[in-house]
Amino acid sequence: MARSQSRSRSLLLPICTILAILIHGAHSFYLPGVAPQDFFNGAELTVKTVQRILGKYYVVTALKIPPTRLKWGMRKMCNILCRKVLDAKTAKAFKEKIDDEYRVNMILDNLPLVVPIQRPDQESPPVYQLGYHVGLKGQYSGSKEEKYFIHNHLSFTVRYHKDKQSDSARIVGFEVKPFSVKHAYEGKWSDEKSRLTTCDPHTRQAVVNSNTPQEVEDKAEIIFTYDVEFQESDVKWASRWDAYLLMTDDQIHWFSIVNSLMIVLFLSGMVAMIMLRTLYRDISKYNELETQEEAQEETGWKLVHGDVFRPPSNSDLLCVYVGTGVQFFGMILVTMMFAILGFLSPSNRGGLMTAMLLLWVFMGLFAGYASSRLYKMFKGSEWKKIALRTAVMFPGIVSAIFFVLNALIWGQKSSGAVPFGTMFALVFLWFGISVPLVFVGSYIGSKKPAIEDPVKTNKIPRQIPEQAWYMNPAFSILIGGILPFGAVFIELFFILTSIWLNQFYYIFGFLFLVFAILIVTCAEITIVLCYFQLCSEDYLWWWRSYLTSGSSALYLFLYATFYFFTKLEITKLVSGALYFGYMLIASYAFFVLTGTIGFYACFWFTRLIYSSVKID
């Protein structure tokens, strides 16, 4: 035993020594794909263009610019990129892109290219515009005719932070100032020997304004040039995204939170009044009834106790939608938690969408479980049928809309269309992972004992008395969706702006607060309206509870339509179809999410109140 212990100690010593050396030599640890890149003098830099497919900003392949290669630390002035003589077709295409306010987007070391715009208040930090416009429209002095001008000179500024211990540097900023300059040169053009007179690196003559702009017209000769300047910065690599994500309108976000909280407090007061005063009084009165004559004179919500848990019409469809809502709720909740903790960094391009897709796939387990449990409570026995509909219905509708939109982009010959390989990967995630997980969850739910109703259901349905006009199902459902939408519509404006107007949105802390307020609002408004409905002796609450809070999706789509006509300047049919197609998908998802929240709140409420009274 002693010999084996000494042998293990002799083996342990060199292992510990190697680990100590490794730990001592390691400075830091980075997740894959987000590690900083060190640059030395003379290192090659690659500037790439990127395509955006949303709204009017999707970039046609014909405008794709080849990668620009730079050398680290080598300042360049008036470097000639290429010379282009426009024909009528190309000039028309450029004019259309200038009319549609197209932007050119570039990336250097995973940082997007921005145009700094100084605020009227000189002390405030500048606002950053993502990408630069292809050109602009304007008039010559003394003329009223509108002309088109192209940005053909780019003045790049690469900001870097230098490591004092080594000679390496890291990029912390990538800015550009676009200019429109009608370049001139002496003699006949030669790609290698021509020398510009409008700017010249030999005489240190640089482009500083667009006083002589380059017009876009047939047979126009355009020379594309660029400057590159390297500037040292105090900003460290870990903080390089702070300037891009600087929130300058936090007061509006706080106003949104306060506005939403006022709605929540109002509804909470209503719920508290119902629960503490009305319900307490009702339950006490019902439980004190002693004689049979008094018991037969039941009024209010207790009167429908024999029908309140009667399975609704189209109960299978309700189970499918509730399961899908649970899947969507889990995806949103976990995504926001990851975003708040900083896992979904903007430097990881496409990380948010990838995370949401993967979480949606894996949340299929909970979707199958929730739909199967509800289905079994409705005395259903074919759990496989419910599992299949849960796995296919919502993704199938969304996929059909998405495929039509993608076909429209394909028809425009845009490089922003989703390629066949990506489509195949999405289909594999759906049928290869999500569908089996839904079946697994549904199987687990079907093996659980059925949820028992707190009261027995009569064999013969009770007749519902004539309702007041304000208790009409359509009216109460539409009224119920106003408050949940009102709790989120201010934050919705910023989300739409970030998606369709090419801006950053990274304030997930505010978004999480608004999401929490949305949950409370949906639950409380559904409980209040459900109580009024039961007091009117109307026991058909299953679907109405889902549609009451789910109707907020209708207001979301109407607001998106209002936003389209007031904030966006989209004139092309395809771009408009893309906008309304994507917003239809978003509204449908919002309907499923909010409807499920309202349904479960009303489900808990009805079980609570009917389990609190004595019913013979």
XYZ file of C-alpha atoms in Angstrom:
616
model
C 0.000 0.000 0.000
C 2.824 2.404 0.919
C 4.601 1.580 -2.363
C 1.446 2.364 -4.420
C 0.955 5.665 -2.561
C 4.538 6.760 -3.215
C 4.195 5.795 -6.895
C 0.989 7.853 -7.243
C 2.682 10.832 -5.554
C 5.625 10.594 -7.945
C 3.199 10.660 -10.899
C 1.180 13.514 -9.388
C 4.184 15.830 -8.992
C 5.090 16.256 -12.704
C 1.383 16.632 -13.629
C 0.955 19.463 -11.113
C 4.166 21.094 -12.357
C 2.936 21.050 -15.984
C -0.452 22.468 -14.953
C 1.215 25.253 -12.970
C 3.361 26.204 -15.982
C 0.324 26.231 -18.269
C -1.780 28.302 -15.876
C 1.064 30.765 -15.333
C 1.527 31.225 -19.073
C -2.169 31.773 -19.809
C -3.260 35.430 -19.764
C -6.967 34.987 -20.443
C -9.631 32.738 -21.882
C -12.042 33.616 -24.688
C -15.019 31.817 -26.103
C -14.627 30.502 -29.663
C -15.265 33.151 -32.294
C -14.875 36.161 -29.967
C -11.157 36.103 -29.206
C -9.322 39.370 -29.981
C -6.934 39.511 -32.920
C -3.548 41.147 -32.524
C -2.069 43.116 -35.415
C 1.538 44.061 -36.096
C 3.050 46.555 -38.540
C 2.601 45.420 -42.117
C -0.132 42.892 -41.303
C -2.813 42.536 -43.966
C -6.333 43.783 -43.212
C -9.404 42.662 -45.138
C -12.464 44.886 -45.392
C -15.551 42.943 -46.485
C -18.971 44.069 -47.623
C -22.079 42.533 -46.076
C -25.656 42.223 -47.300
C -28.817 43.097 -45.425
C -32.093 41.564 -46.522
C -34.611 43.478 -44.394
C -36.720 46.288 -45.804
C -35.341 48.556 -48.484
C -31.760 47.870 -47.468
C -31.240 44.509 -49.112
C -28.207 44.792 -51.408
C -28.372 43.519 -54.977
C -25.433 41.386 -56.128
C -24.585 43.899 -58.862
C -23.618 46.425 -56.199
C -21.404 44.036 -54.255
C -17.958 45.539 -53.745
C -14.916 43.211 -53.718
C -12.911 42.982 -50.476
C -10.506 45.858 -49.943
C -7.067 44.875 -48.628
C -5.081 47.231 -46.417
C -1.745 47.073 -44.637
C -1.630 47.672 -40.898
C -0.019 50.969 -39.922
C 0.457 52.138 -43.534
C -1.399 55.402 -44.030
C -2.843 55.847 -47.483
C -4.000 59.042 -49.133
C -6.032 59.292 -52.347
C -5.448 55.667 -53.261
C -7.115 54.837 -56.590
C -9.367 51.790 -56.392
C -10.829 51.690 -59.909
C -12.240 53.745 -62.794
C -15.731 53.160 -64.187
C -17.533 54.670 -67.185
C -21.278 54.351 -66.650
C -23.707 53.263 -69.316
C -27.399 54.200 -69.261
C -28.443 50.972 -67.511
C -25.853 51.273 -64.718
C -26.587 54.973 -64.217
C -30.298 54.182 -63.863
C -29.528 51.420 -61.334
C -27.387 53.795 -59.221
C -30.136 56.439 -59.286
C -32.684 53.886 -58.080
C -30.396 52.849 -55.225
C -29.844 56.490 -54.237
C -33.627 57.067 -54.309
C -34.149 54.032 -52.065
C -31.400 55.239 -49.668
C -29.273 52.119 -50.032
C -26.258 51.856 -47.745
C -22.973 50.066 -48.200
C -22.089 47.998 -45.138
C -18.548 46.828 -44.431
C -16.797 44.870 -41.689
C -13.239 45.064 -40.382
C -12.179 42.659 -37.613
C -15.873 41.944 -36.953
C -16.618 45.644 -36.385
C -19.231 47.302 -38.622
C -18.367 50.399 -40.591
C -20.034 53.540 -39.178
C -20.376 57.163 -40.190
C -19.936 59.482 -37.159
C -22.533 62.257 -37.099
C -21.875 65.088 -34.658
C -24.802 66.270 -32.565
C -25.811 69.953 -32.403
C -24.515 69.831 -28.837
C -20.781 69.562 -29.523
C -20.043 68.161 -26.044
C -22.211 65.075 -26.557
C -20.685 61.988 -28.179
C -21.446 61.555 -31.890
C -24.247 59.404 -33.239
C -23.106 56.473 -35.383
C -24.896 55.630 -38.619
C -24.415 52.037 -39.696
C -22.952 52.002 -43.209
C -22.715 54.898 -45.657
C -25.224 55.877 -48.317
C -24.446 54.969 -51.930
C -25.057 58.595 -52.892
C -27.258 61.615 -52.386
C -29.581 63.960 -54.248
C -29.081 67.706 -54.535
C -29.043 70.803 -56.745
C -26.289 72.953 -58.122
C -26.320 76.535 -56.851
C -28.647 78.642 -58.982
C -30.472 75.599 -60.382
C -33.727 73.952 -59.317
C -33.117 70.687 -61.176
C -32.419 67.777 -58.841
C -29.305 65.744 -59.626
C -27.905 62.434 -58.374
C -24.382 62.280 -56.908
C -22.382 59.193 -55.906
C -20.019 58.811 -52.963
C -16.840 57.822 -54.777
C -14.225 58.851 -52.189
C -14.083 57.182 -48.775
C -11.934 58.449 -45.937
C -11.460 55.507 -43.526
C -10.289 55.882 -39.924
C -9.107 52.735 -38.134
C -8.877 53.245 -34.374
C -6.665 50.902 -32.391
C -5.536 50.278 -28.836
C -1.846 49.490 -28.432
C -0.518 46.991 -25.938
C 2.269 48.612 -23.891
C 3.954 45.302 -23.129
C 4.170 44.167 -26.736
C 4.239 45.895 -30.084
C 0.819 44.526 -31.079
C -2.432 46.464 -31.444
C -6.131 45.672 -31.509
C -8.819 47.373 -33.591
C -11.427 49.243 -31.525
C -13.116 51.419 -34.153
C -13.864 51.543 -37.891
C -15.239 54.831 -39.233
C -15.679 56.442 -42.640
C -16.485 59.853 -44.071
C -17.948 59.559 -47.583
C -17.389 62.289 -50.194
C -18.595 62.892 -53.722
C -15.728 64.257 -55.833
C -15.467 64.720 -59.589
C -11.856 63.625 -59.958
C -9.663 65.133 -62.639
C -6.314 64.020 -64.083
C -3.765 65.180 -66.617
C -3.520 63.675 -70.092
C -4.936 60.308 -71.089
C -6.017 57.778 -68.430
C -3.659 54.965 -67.553
C -4.379 52.554 -64.721
C -0.776 52.561 -63.502
C 0.626 55.995 -64.371
C -2.332 58.401 -64.069
C -2.060 61.037 -61.375
C -5.091 62.893 -60.026
C -5.149 66.673 -59.725
C -8.100 66.748 -57.291
C -6.117 64.871 -54.651
C -2.500 63.770 -54.597
C -0.529 61.844 -51.965
C 2.767 63.332 -53.206
C 1.674 66.926 -52.526
C -0.383 65.954 -49.448
C -3.518 67.230 -51.127
C -6.500 65.444 -49.559
C -10.259 65.443 -50.161
C -11.952 67.416 -47.392
C -15.332 68.341 -48.918
C -17.771 67.620 -51.747
C -17.772 71.061 -53.347
C -17.294 69.526 -56.827
C -19.494 66.408 -56.617
C -19.504 63.481 -59.022
C -22.812 63.344 -60.911
C -24.452 60.056 -61.887
C -25.405 60.122 -65.573
C -24.952 58.213 -68.796
C -21.288 58.032 -69.974
C -20.084 59.621 -66.734
C -16.496 58.749 -65.808
C -16.224 57.878 -62.120
C -12.925 57.290 -60.319
C -13.222 55.560 -56.923
C -10.596 56.495 -54.327
C -10.051 56.093 -50.616
C -7.905 57.308 -47.703
C -6.845 55.231 -44.698
C -5.710 56.729 -41.407
C -4.740 54.867 -38.212
C -5.454 56.599 -34.889
C -4.485 55.332 -31.446
C -7.340 55.185 -28.941
C -7.676 54.821 -25.173
C -10.675 52.519 -25.649
C -9.794 48.931 -24.775
C -10.773 45.981 -26.948
C -13.314 44.695 -24.397
C -15.159 48.049 -24.528
C -15.032 48.694 -28.258
C -18.770 48.025 -28.745
C -19.797 50.551 -26.083
C -19.822 53.482 -28.515
C -22.017 51.558 -30.959
C -24.470 50.498 -28.269
C -24.576 53.841 -26.445
C -28.165 54.424 -25.349
C -29.043 58.102 -25.771
C -32.795 57.831 -25.276
C -32.934 56.126 -21.884
C -35.487 58.668 -20.603
C -38.002 57.438 -23.195
C -37.376 53.836 -22.136
C -37.951 54.731 -18.484
C -41.127 56.537 -19.510
C -42.191 53.318 -21.243
C -41.527 51.335 -18.053
C -43.450 53.824 -15.876
C -46.339 53.884 -18.368
C -46.496 50.093 -18.322
C -46.280 49.966 -14.528
C -49.266 52.314 -14.250
C -51.293 49.869 -16.337
C -50.101 46.970 -14.165
C -50.981 48.805 -10.929
C -54.456 49.602 -12.248
C -55.083 45.979 -13.218
C -53.542 44.702 -9.986
C -55.980 46.872 -8.055
C -58.853 45.396 -10.044
C -57.662 41.841 -9.414
C -57.054 42.542 -5.723
C -60.567 43.977 -5.393
C -62.054 40.883 -7.064
C -59.968 38.405 -5.117
C -60.043 40.008 -1.652
C -63.450 41.634 -1.569
C -65.881 40.213 -4.099
C -64.631 36.636 -4.173
C -64.123 36.476 -0.408
C -67.665 37.737 0.134
C -69.089 35.367 -2.493
C -67.280 32.307 -1.146
C -68.237 33.125 2.438
C -71.874 33.551 1.410
C -71.927 30.356 -0.634
C -70.335 28.333 2.161
C -72.826 29.673 4.755
C -75.871 28.483 2.777
C -77.554 25.852 4.932
C -80.995 25.088 3.569
C -81.751 23.459 0.262
C -83.971 26.400 -0.706
C -81.043 28.788 -0.271
C -78.740 26.493 -2.237
C -81.209 26.506 -5.137
C -81.106 30.303 -5.229
C -77.466 30.407 -6.312
C -76.481 33.430 -8.332
C -73.355 34.668 -10.046
C -70.367 32.573 -11.001
C -71.238 29.630 -8.715
C -74.370 29.011 -10.750
C -72.348 27.637 -13.683
C -70.168 25.282 -11.611
C -71.628 22.274 -13.422
C -70.562 23.579 -16.849
C -67.450 25.679 -16.267
C -65.069 22.765 -16.910
C -66.977 21.338 -19.852
C -64.480 20.742 -22.742
C -64.743 23.520 -25.352
C -65.450 23.138 -29.031
C -62.294 22.499 -31.093
C -60.491 21.437 -27.913
C -57.782 19.694 -29.974
C -56.842 22.979 -31.657
C -56.750 24.750 -28.287
C -54.324 22.105 -26.969
C -52.076 22.622 -30.009
C -51.998 26.402 -29.585
C -51.374 26.206 -25.841
C -48.468 23.795 -26.381
C -47.001 26.055 -29.073
C -47.339 29.050 -26.742
C -45.425 27.206 -24.003
C -42.690 26.466 -26.536
C -42.533 30.110 -27.592
C -42.595 31.384 -23.986
C -39.668 29.139 -23.026
C -37.676 30.283 -26.059
C -38.217 33.996 -25.321
C -37.493 33.649 -21.594
C -34.218 31.722 -21.984
C -33.076 33.958 -24.866
C -33.569 37.086 -22.767
C -31.721 35.552 -19.829
C -28.760 34.722 -22.070
C -28.853 38.231 -23.572
C -28.927 39.931 -20.160
C -25.972 37.836 -18.987
C -24.011 38.960 -22.068
C -23.811 35.654 -23.932
C -25.435 37.110 -27.072
C -22.806 39.689 -27.918
C -23.339 41.846 -31.047
C -19.844 40.836 -32.145
C -21.207 37.326 -32.663
C -23.134 38.040 -35.845
C -26.394 36.163 -36.119
C -25.981 34.862 -32.564
C -29.423 36.082 -31.439
C -31.295 34.443 -34.314
C -29.265 31.237 -34.023
C -29.933 31.032 -30.279
C -33.674 31.592 -30.783
C -33.898 28.905 -33.472
C -32.008 26.335 -31.392
C -34.024 27.122 -28.263
C -37.251 26.838 -30.243
C -36.187 23.395 -31.415
C -35.294 22.126 -27.944
C -38.375 23.692 -26.311
C -40.450 21.272 -28.385
C -40.194 18.902 -25.423
C -42.252 21.296 -23.269
C -44.691 21.994 -26.113
C -45.536 18.309 -26.452
C -45.862 17.894 -22.682
C -48.186 20.904 -22.231
C -50.475 20.033 -25.160
C -50.678 16.362 -24.113
C -51.551 17.194 -20.489
C -54.359 19.525 -21.529
C -55.577 17.028 -24.125
C -55.764 14.272 -21.519
C -57.757 16.546 -19.202
C -60.300 16.884 -22.040
C -60.595 13.047 -22.004
C -58.593 12.695 -25.230
C -56.830 9.439 -26.002
C -55.025 9.983 -29.339
C -51.927 11.755 -28.011
C -49.905 11.023 -31.163
C -52.314 13.065 -33.286
C -52.004 16.045 -30.931
C -48.210 15.699 -30.850
C -48.021 15.748 -34.670
C -50.250 18.827 -34.962
C -48.283 20.619 -32.245
C -44.998 19.865 -34.000
C -46.175 20.860 -37.477
C -48.904 23.520 -37.307
C -47.166 26.740 -36.212
C -43.783 26.030 -37.886
C -45.620 24.956 -41.052
C -47.566 28.219 -41.350
C -44.471 30.321 -40.639
C -42.375 28.274 -43.089
C -44.956 28.750 -45.852
C -44.910 32.542 -45.408
C -41.105 32.573 -45.187
C -40.742 30.479 -48.350
C -42.957 32.897 -50.308
C -40.920 35.868 -49.068
C -37.672 34.118 -49.925
C -39.010 33.353 -53.414
C -39.693 37.075 -53.893
C -36.097 37.877 -52.937
C -34.867 35.171 -55.307
C -36.953 36.762 -58.049
C -35.118 40.048 -57.482
C -31.774 38.214 -57.904
C -30.724 39.428 -54.476
C -27.785 37.928 -52.622
C -29.853 38.335 -49.458
C -32.000 35.301 -50.278
C -31.599 32.351 -47.937
C -29.544 29.696 -49.801
C -30.737 26.130 -50.327
C -28.203 24.739 -47.833
C -29.531 26.934 -45.033
C -33.118 26.000 -45.894
C -32.171 22.321 -45.717
C -30.521 22.867 -42.305
C -33.700 24.530 -40.989
C -35.854 21.666 -42.245
C -33.469 19.189 -40.599
C -33.711 21.046 -37.259
C -37.488 20.983 -37.556
C -38.093 17.356 -38.531
C -34.872 15.866 -37.185
C -34.871 17.364 -33.692
C -37.983 19.418 -32.911
C -40.625 16.901 -34.055
C -39.092 13.946 -32.128
C -38.780 16.103 -29.002
C -42.456 17.105 -29.254
C -43.394 13.419 -29.439
C -41.182 12.628 -26.433
C -42.803 15.417 -24.393
C -46.270 14.345 -25.505
C -45.555 10.739 -24.514
C -44.389 11.817 -21.041
C -47.499 13.987 -20.631
C -49.827 11.183 -21.724
C -48.394 8.875 -19.052
C -49.109 11.379 -16.285
C -52.458 11.116 -14.477
C -55.131 13.429 -15.893
C -55.738 16.773 -14.211
C -58.913 16.431 -12.166
C -61.565 19.144 -12.213
C -62.412 20.679 -8.808
C -66.159 20.290 -9.537
C -68.184 17.750 -11.480
C -69.547 18.566 -14.923
C -73.270 18.107 -15.627
C -74.281 15.805 -18.457
C -76.699 18.329 -19.976
C -75.227 21.766 -20.871
C -76.822 24.738 -19.189
C -78.418 27.385 -21.384
C -76.502 30.657 -21.414
C -78.760 33.682 -20.760
C -78.785 36.663 -23.092
C -75.721 38.807 -22.463
C -75.355 42.578 -22.234
C -73.852 44.326 -25.257
C -70.553 44.932 -23.483
C -70.221 41.203 -22.698
C -70.406 40.300 -26.383
C -67.463 37.942 -27.105
C -66.035 39.989 -30.009
C -66.250 43.259 -28.062
C -64.716 41.930 -24.830
C -61.932 40.139 -26.748
C -60.970 43.310 -28.637
C -61.084 45.388 -25.446
C -58.892 42.846 -23.639
C -56.035 43.219 -26.133
C -55.647 46.988 -25.735
C -53.927 47.025 -22.324
C -51.260 44.354 -23.077
C -50.406 46.195 -26.278
C -50.350 49.514 -24.432
C -47.797 48.077 -22.016
C -45.304 47.340 -24.791
C -45.984 49.690 -27.697
C -43.285 52.257 -26.787
C -40.593 49.589 -26.637
C -42.052 48.144 -29.828
C -41.198 51.394 -31.604
C -37.501 50.961 -30.785
C -37.531 47.318 -31.869
C -39.104 48.190 -35.225
C -36.621 51.026 -35.676
C -33.658 48.733 -35.004
C -34.946 46.121 -37.472
C -36.158 48.292 -40.327
C -34.076 51.459 -39.978
C -30.698 49.781 -39.606
C -29.963 50.642 -35.979
C -28.610 48.683 -33.015
C -30.897 47.341 -30.292
C -29.080 45.927 -27.307
C -31.051 47.116 -24.270
C -32.246 43.709 -23.170
C -32.534 44.858 -19.548
C -35.375 47.224 -20.475
C -36.838 44.599 -22.776
C -36.883 42.007 -19.990
C -38.736 44.427 -17.693
C -41.283 45.127 -20.426
C -41.655 41.373 -21.029
C -42.334 40.795 -17.324
C -44.912 43.605 -17.361
C -46.500 42.067 -20.467
C -46.884 38.731 -18.664
C -48.545 40.344 -15.647
C -50.799 42.521 -17.819
C -51.985 39.614 -19.983
C -52.699 37.510 -16.902
C -54.566 40.214 -14.998
C -56.755 41.527 -17.833
C -57.776 37.952 -18.678
C -58.651 37.191 -15.038
C -60.757 40.355 -14.716
C -62.724 39.758 -17.915
C -63.068 36.042 -17.142
C -64.605 36.873 -13.742
C -67.121 39.279 -15.317
C -67.966 36.610 -17.906
C -68.614 33.913 -15.263
C -70.713 36.338 -13.203
C -72.873 36.773 -16.320
C -73.447 32.988 -16.269
C -71.417 32.488 -19.461
C -69.203 29.440 -18.941
C -67.540 29.383 -22.411
C -64.289 30.797 -21.115
C -61.686 28.448 -22.647
C -61.227 30.027 -26.044
C -62.187 33.508 -24.891
C -59.386 33.547 -22.305
C -56.898 32.675 -25.064
C -58.260 35.229 -27.523
C -58.640 38.030 -24.956
C -54.940 38.593 -24.384
C -54.028 37.162 -27.801
C -55.978 39.946 -29.525
C -53.102 42.295 -28.651
C -51.391 40.805 -31.722
C -54.032 42.503 -33.892
C -53.051 45.878 -32.442
C -49.398 45.022 -32.990
C -50.020 44.417 -36.698
C -52.099 47.605 -36.979
C -49.274 49.550 -35.323
C -46.777 47.969 -37.740
C -48.982 49.160 -40.609
C -49.076 52.674 -39.121
C -45.283 52.577 -38.710
C -44.882 51.525 -42.362
C -46.789 54.519 -43.719
C -45.417 57.133 -41.292
C -41.764 56.178 -40.662
C -40.631 54.185 -43.684
C -40.277 55.367 -47.256
C -40.646 52.016 -48.968
C -42.064 52.295 -52.474
C -41.025 48.967 -54.049
C -43.653 46.213 -54.062
C -41.197 43.469 -53.035
C -39.837 45.490 -50.114
C -43.370 46.220 -48.920
C -44.281 42.543 -49.211
C -41.191 41.626 -47.169
C -42.130 44.103 -44.445
C -45.736 42.959 -44.076
C -44.749 39.290 -44.418
C -42.227 39.464 -41.595
C -44.557 41.554 -39.409
C -47.352 39.028 -40.026
C -45.062 36.270 -38.717
C -44.134 38.430 -35.701
C -47.799 39.201 -34.962
C -48.762 35.530 -35.245
C -46.006 34.575 -32.802
C -47.102 37.382 -30.444
C -50.685 36.052 -30.601
C -49.565 32.552 -29.603
C -47.384 33.884 -26.770
C -49.867 36.308 -25.190
C -52.825 33.963 -25.737
C -51.100 31.165 -23.834
C -50.240 33.492 -20.933
C -53.868 34.623 -20.670
C -55.181 31.063 -20.934
C -53.042 29.707 -18.107
C -53.899 32.694 -15.891
C -57.629 32.107 -16.389
C -57.168 28.341 -16.008
C -55.496 28.853 -12.618
C -58.113 31.422 -11.578
C -61.156 29.246 -12.333
C -59.668 26.210 -10.611
C -58.838 28.330 -7.581
C -62.278 29.860 -7.077
C -64.305 26.694 -7.747
C -62.125 24.629 -5.435
C -62.783 27.152 -2.622
C -66.546 26.700 -2.367
C -68.603 23.799 -1.032
C -70.657 22.276 -3.823
C -72.995 19.308 -3.172
